[in-house]
Coordinates of C-alpha atoms in Angstrom, one line a residue:
X1 CA 55.1 13.5 45.4
X2 CA 53.6 16.6 43.8
X3 CA 55.3 18.5 40.9
X4 CA 56.1 21.2 43.4
X5 CA 57.6 18.7 45.7
X6 CA 59.7 17.2 42.9
X7 CA 61.0 20.6 41.9
X8 CA 61.7 21.5 45.5
X9 CA 63.9 18.4 46.0
X10 CA 65.5 18.8 42.6
X11 CA 66.6 22.3 43.5
X12 CA 67.5 21.3 47.1
X13 CA 71.3 21.2 46.5
X14 CA 71.2 24.9 45.4
X15 CA 68.9 26.1 48.2
X16 CA 70.7 24.9 51.3
X17 CA 74.1 25.9 52.5
X18 CA 75.8 22.6 53.3
X19 CA 75.1 20.8 50.0
X20 CA 75.7 24.0 48.1
X21 CA 79.2 24.5 49.7
X22 CA 79.9 20.8 49.1
X23 CA 78.9 21.1 45.5
X24 CA 81.1 24.1 45.0
X25 CA 84.0 22.4 46.8
X26 CA 83.8 19.3 44.6
X27 CA 83.5 21.4 41.5
X28 CA 86.7 23.3 42.4
X29 CA 88.5 20.0 43.1
X30 CA 87.3 18.7 39.7
X31 CA 88.6 21.8 37.9
X32 CA 91.9 21.4 39.7
X33 CA 92.2 17.7 38.7
X34 CA 91.2 18.3 35.1
X35 CA 94.1 20.7 34.7
X36 CA 96.8 18.9 36.6
X37 CA 98.0 16.3 34.1
X38 CA 99.1 12.9 35.6
X39 CA 98.6 14.2 39.1
X40 CA 95.1 15.1 38.1
X41 CA 94.3 11.5 37.3
X42 CA 95.2 10.4 40.8
X43 CA 93.2 13.3 42.2
X44 CA 90.3 12.3 40.1
X45 CA 90.5 8.7 41.5
X46 CA 90.1 10.2 45.0
X47 CA 87.4 12.7 44.0
X48 CA 85.0 10.3 42.2
X49 CA 84.3 8.0 45.2
X50 CA 83.8 11.0 47.5
X51 CA 81.3 12.6 45.1
X52 CA 79.4 9.3 44.8
X53 CA 79.4 8.7 48.6
X54 CA 78.2 12.2 49.2
X55 CA 75.3 11.7 46.8
X56 CA 74.3 8.6 48.7
X57 CA 74.6 10.5 52.0
X58 CA 72.3 13.1 50.5
X59 CA 69.8 10.5 49.6
X60 CA 69.7 9.1 53.1
X61 CA 69.6 12.5 54.7
X62 CA 66.7 13.6 52.6
X63 CA 64.9 10.3 53.3
X64 CA 65.3 11.0 57.0
X65 CA 64.1 14.6 56.5
X66 CA 67.4 16.4 57.4
X67 CA 70.3 18.1 55.8
X68 CA 73.3 15.9 54.9
X69 CA 76.3 16.3 57.2
X70 CA 79.4 18.2 55.8
X71 CA 81.8 15.8 54.0
X72 CA 84.7 14.4 55.9
X73 CA 88.0 12.8 54.9
X74 CA 86.4 9.3 55.1
X75 CA 84.6 10.0 51.8
X76 CA 87.9 9.9 50.0
X77 CA 88.9 6.4 51.1
X78 CA 88.9 3.7 48.5
X79 CA 88.7 0.9 51.1
X80 CA 86.1 1.9 53.7
X81 CA 82.3 1.3 53.1
X82 CA 82.8 -0.6 49.8
X83 CA 79.0 -0.8 49.4
X84 CA 78.9 3.0 48.8
X85 CA 80.9 2.5 45.6
X86 CA 78.4 0.1 44.1
X87 CA 76.5 2.7 42.1
X88 CA 79.5 2.4 39.7
X89 CA 78.3 -1.1 39.0
X90 CA 74.8 0.2 38.4
X91 CA 76.1 2.6 35.8
X92 CA 78.2 -0.1 34.2
X93 CA 75.2 -2.5 34.0
X94 CA 73.0 0.3 32.6
X95 CA 75.6 1.0 29.9
X96 CA 75.8 -2.7 29.1
X97 CA 72.1 -3.1 28.9
X98 CA 71.7 -0.1 26.5
X99 CA 74.6 -1.3 24.4
X100 CA 73.2 -4.8 24.2
X101 CA 69.8 -3.5 23.2
X102 CA 71.3 -1.4 20.5
X103 CA 73.3 -4.3 19.2
X104 CA 70.4 -6.7 19.1
X105 CA 67.4 -4.6 18.0
X106 CA 68.5 -1.0 17.3
X107 CA 67.3 2.3 18.5
X108 CA 63.8 1.2 19.3
X109 CA 65.1 -1.3 21.8
X110 CA 67.5 1.3 23.2
X111 CA 64.4 3.5 24.1
X112 CA 62.7 0.6 25.8
X113 CA 65.8 -0.2 27.7
X114 CA 66.2 3.4 28.8
X115 CA 62.6 3.6 30.0
X116 CA 63.1 0.3 32.0
X117 CA 66.4 1.5 33.6
X118 CA 64.9 4.9 34.5
X119 CA 62.0 3.0 36.2
X120 CA 64.1 0.7 38.3
X121 CA 67.4 2.4 39.1
X122 CA 66.0 4.8 41.7
X123 CA 64.5 1.9 43.6
X124 CA 67.9 0.1 43.4
X125 CA 69.7 3.1 44.8
X126 CA 67.1 3.4 47.6
X127 CA 67.5 -0.3 48.6
X128 CA 71.3 0.1 48.5
X129 CA 71.1 3.0 51.0
X130 CA 68.6 1.2 53.3
X131 CA 70.3 -2.2 53.4
X132 CA 73.9 -1.4 52.7
X133 CA 73.7 -4.6 50.6
X134 CA 74.8 -4.4 46.9
X135 CA 73.3 -7.8 46.1
X136 CA 69.9 -6.8 47.6
X137 CA 69.9 -3.6 45.5
X138 CA 69.9 -5.9 42.4
X139 CA 67.2 -8.3 43.8
X140 CA 64.2 -8.0 41.5
X141 CA 61.8 -9.2 44.2
X142 CA 63.0 -6.5 46.6
X143 CA 62.8 -3.8 43.9
X144 CA 59.2 -4.7 43.1
X145 CA 58.3 -4.7 46.8
X146 CA 59.9 -1.3 47.3
X147 CA 58.1 0.2 44.3
X148 CA 54.9 -1.3 45.5
X149 CA 55.4 0.2 49.0
X150 CA 56.1 3.7 47.6
X151 CA 53.1 3.5 45.2
X152 CA 52.4 6.4 42.9
X153 CA 54.9 8.6 44.8
X154 CA 57.7 6.5 43.5
X155 CA 57.3 7.6 39.9
X156 CA 58.6 11.1 40.8
X157 CA 62.0 9.5 40.9
X158 CA 62.0 8.1 37.3
X159 CA 60.6 11.5 36.3
X160 CA 63.7 13.1 37.9
X161 CA 65.9 10.7 36.0
X162 CA 64.3 11.8 32.8
X163 CA 64.6 15.4 33.7
X164 CA 68.3 14.9 34.6
X165 CA 69.0 13.2 31.2
X166 CA 67.1 15.9 29.4
X167 CA 69.2 18.6 31.1
X168 CA 72.4 16.6 30.5
X169 CA 71.8 16.7 26.8
X170 CA 71.7 20.4 26.9
X171 CA 74.8 20.9 29.1
X172 CA 76.8 21.6 26.0
X173 CA 75.0 24.8 25.6
X174 CA 76.7 26.1 28.8
X175 CA 80.2 27.6 28.9
X176 CA 82.8 24.9 29.3
X177 CA 83.7 26.0 32.8
X178 CA 80.1 25.3 33.9
X179 CA 79.9 21.7 32.5
X180 CA 81.3 20.0 35.6
X181 CA 79.2 22.1 38.0
X182 CA 76.0 21.2 36.1
X183 CA 76.9 17.5 36.0
X184 CA 77.6 17.5 39.7
X185 CA 74.4 19.4 40.5
X186 CA 72.3 17.1 38.5
X187 CA 73.8 14.0 40.3
X188 CA 73.1 15.5 43.7
X189 CA 69.6 16.7 42.7
X190 CA 68.6 13.2 41.5
X191 CA 69.7 11.6 44.8
X192 CA 67.9 14.3 46.7
X193 CA 64.7 13.5 44.8
X194 CA 65.0 9.8 45.5
X195 CA 65.4 10.6 49.2
X196 CA 62.4 12.9 49.2
X197 CA 60.3 10.2 47.5
X198 CA 60.9 7.6 50.2
X199 CA 60.8 10.0 53.1
X200 CA 57.0 9.9 53.8
X201 CA 57.0 6.1 53.7
X202 CA 59.6 5.4 56.5
X203 CA 61.3 2.9 54.3
X204 CA 64.1 2.3 56.7
X205 CA 61.8 0.8 59.3
X206 CA 59.0 -0.8 57.3
X207 CA 60.3 -2.4 54.1
X208 CA 60.8 -6.1 54.6
X209 CA 64.4 -6.8 53.3
X210 CA 65.3 -10.4 52.9
X211 CA 68.9 -10.1 54.1
X212 CA 69.4 -6.9 56.2
X213 CA 72.9 -6.2 57.3
X214 CA 73.7 -5.7 60.9
X215 CA 76.1 -2.9 61.7
X216 CA 78.7 -3.5 64.4
X217 CA 78.0 -1.4 67.6
X218 CA 81.4 0.2 67.4
X219 CA 80.7 1.2 63.8
X220 CA 77.4 2.8 64.8
X221 CA 79.1 4.8 67.5
X222 CA 81.9 5.8 65.2
X223 CA 79.4 7.0 62.5
X224 CA 77.4 8.9 65.1
X225 CA 80.5 10.6 66.6
X226 CA 81.6 11.6 63.1
X227 CA 78.2 13.1 62.3
X228 CA 77.9 14.9 65.6
X229 CA 81.4 16.3 65.1
X230 CA 80.4 17.6 61.6
X231 CA 77.4 19.3 63.1
X232 CA 79.5 20.8 65.9
X233 CA 82.2 22.1 63.5
X234 CA 79.5 23.7 61.3
X235 CA 77.9 25.4 64.3
X236 CA 81.3 26.7 65.5
X237 CA 81.7 28.4 62.1
X238 CA 78.5 30.3 62.9
X239 CA 79.5 31.1 66.4
X240 CA 83.0 32.2 65.5
X241 CA 81.5 34.9 63.2
X242 CA 79.3 36.1 66.1
X243 CA 76.2 34.3 65.0
X244 CA 75.5 32.3 68.2
X245 CA 71.8 32.0 67.5
X246 CA 72.6 30.5 64.1
X247 CA 74.9 28.0 65.7
X248 CA 72.3 27.0 68.2
X249 CA 69.6 26.6 65.6
X250 CA 71.9 24.4 63.5
X251 CA 72.6 22.1 66.5
X252 CA 69.0 22.0 67.8
X253 CA 67.6 21.3 64.3
X254 CA 69.8 18.1 64.2
X255 CA 68.8 17.2 67.8
X256 CA 65.1 17.5 67.0
X257 CA 65.4 15.4 63.9
X258 CA 67.6 12.7 65.4
X259 CA 67.5 12.0 69.1
X260 CA 66.1 14.9 71.2
X261 CA 65.5 12.8 74.2
X262 CA 66.4 10.2 75.6
X263 CA 70.0 9.8 74.6
X264 CA 73.3 11.5 75.2
X265 CA 73.2 13.9 72.4
X266 CA 72.4 17.0 74.4
X267 CA 75.1 16.5 77.0
X268 CA 77.6 15.5 74.3
X269 CA 77.1 18.9 72.5
X270 CA 77.0 20.8 75.8
X271 CA 80.4 19.3 76.9
X272 CA 81.9 19.8 73.5
X273 CA 80.8 23.4 73.3
X274 CA 82.4 24.1 76.7
X275 CA 85.7 23.6 75.0
X276 CA 85.1 26.6 72.7
X277 CA 86.8 29.9 73.5
X278 CA 83.6 31.3 75.1
X279 CA 81.2 29.5 77.4
X280 CA 78.3 31.6 76.4
X281 CA 77.1 29.4 73.4
X282 CA 77.3 26.3 75.6
X283 CA 75.3 27.9 78.4
X284 CA 72.7 29.1 75.9
X285 CA 72.4 25.5 74.7
X286 CA 72.1 24.4 78.3
X287 CA 69.0 26.5 78.7
X288 CA 67.3 24.5 76.0
X289 CA 68.7 21.2 77.4
X290 CA 67.3 22.2 80.8
X291 CA 63.9 22.7 79.2
X292 CA 64.0 19.2 77.7
X293 CA 65.0 17.6 81.1
X294 CA 62.3 19.5 83.0
X295 CA 59.7 18.6 80.4
X296 CA 60.7 14.9 80.7
X297 CA 60.4 15.0 84.5
X298 CA 64.1 14.5 85.0
X299 CA 64.3 16.8 88.0
X300 CA 67.5 15.5 89.5
X301 CA 69.4 15.6 86.2
X302 CA 68.0 19.1 85.7
X303 CA 69.3 20.1 89.2
X304 CA 72.8 18.7 88.4
X305 CA 72.9 20.7 85.1
X306 CA 71.9 23.9 86.8
X307 CA 74.7 23.4 89.4
X308 CA 77.2 22.8 86.6
X309 CA 76.1 25.9 84.8
X310 CA 76.1 28.0 87.9
X311 CA 79.7 26.9 88.6
X312 CA 80.7 28.0 85.1
X313 CA 78.9 31.4 85.3
X314 CA 77.0 32.7 88.3
X315 CA 74.8 34.7 86.0
X316 CA 73.3 31.6 84.4
X317 CA 69.5 31.3 84.7
X318 CA 66.9 28.9 83.2
X319 CA 64.7 30.2 80.4
X320 CA 61.8 32.3 81.7
X321 CA 59.2 29.7 80.7
X322 CA 61.0 27.0 82.8
X323 CA 61.7 29.2 85.9
X324 CA 59.0 27.7 88.1
X325 CA 59.8 24.1 87.0
X326 CA 63.5 24.7 87.7
X327 CA 62.8 25.9 91.3
X328 CA 60.6 22.8 91.8
X329 CA 63.4 20.6 90.5
X330 CA 65.9 22.2 93.0
X331 CA 63.4 21.7 95.8
X332 CA 62.8 18.1 94.8
X333 CA 66.6 17.5 94.8
X334 CA 66.7 18.9 98.3
X335 CA 69.2 21.6 97.4
X336 CA 68.1 24.6 99.3
X337 CA 71.1 26.6 98.1
X338 CA 70.2 26.0 94.5
X339 CA 66.6 26.9 95.2
X340 CA 67.7 30.1 96.9
X341 CA 70.0 31.0 94.0
X342 CA 67.1 30.5 91.5
X343 CA 64.7 32.6 93.4
X344 CA 67.2 35.4 93.9
X345 CA 66.4 38.5 91.8

């Protein structure tokens, strides 16, 4: 990763809407908790796991080259996805190693221990996100294999750790009300950098992990439904303010990066958007969905989609670049009425 790439990922949480809004939201919750006495302690117990989990979500999203989904209530649970709380153990171990080094050999050993930890902790976080296995994230053989796989690109992550620590040492220069915001930003920035480091290397598919964990099919479907719903809700926010194009861009960006075709993502979003107050955004998405079907040669599915859209609004038409292919699909499906409707001026 180049220095420009490192700075780009490090500044990512401030440059993109979803992580920035999430950062501000957690910051406001933190301020509320810090001034709420005993109630604030319980609120803090709920906030800390959510912040940690969102940081891991950001790491995975950046590793896959997309924006992290907006946070949901599941982030605040103390029982679900226990693996995502394991970075607390990493922090505890790091503090223990530094304390032991100081006790045994003084400040020189502390510096050596700090360099060692900065070098291996990013790899440990990456392995944790890839495998969902806390034990594997502490396996020295796996960490060495991952660092070797990433090569020279990996060392941008320890550089980000050093930059984060340097900036943390200067946080006291900021006004008190900015301390928590700076701390949260640096946490998210570090995890964004780690994700950016592993993104070009397809670590999820290529690294040989000794004991990969298999996710239950029902859990996979649940996670996918939750992620899609988050994307849909965010898009609705755009559309409700009159920015339909922004809503469509948000959905199609996720579709392109995850499962543009095959799969049921396009019809899932189409059916969900039909439940909105206005059918116009869903029909605009249907134009793009129709383009995908026609490009894939799915003529019968394309004909069915056009019939559905025509039933919703007689004024629906395919996008101009797909007009001829749409007529051919109607002809192939043997639906003369649909063909006539498409050729009608």
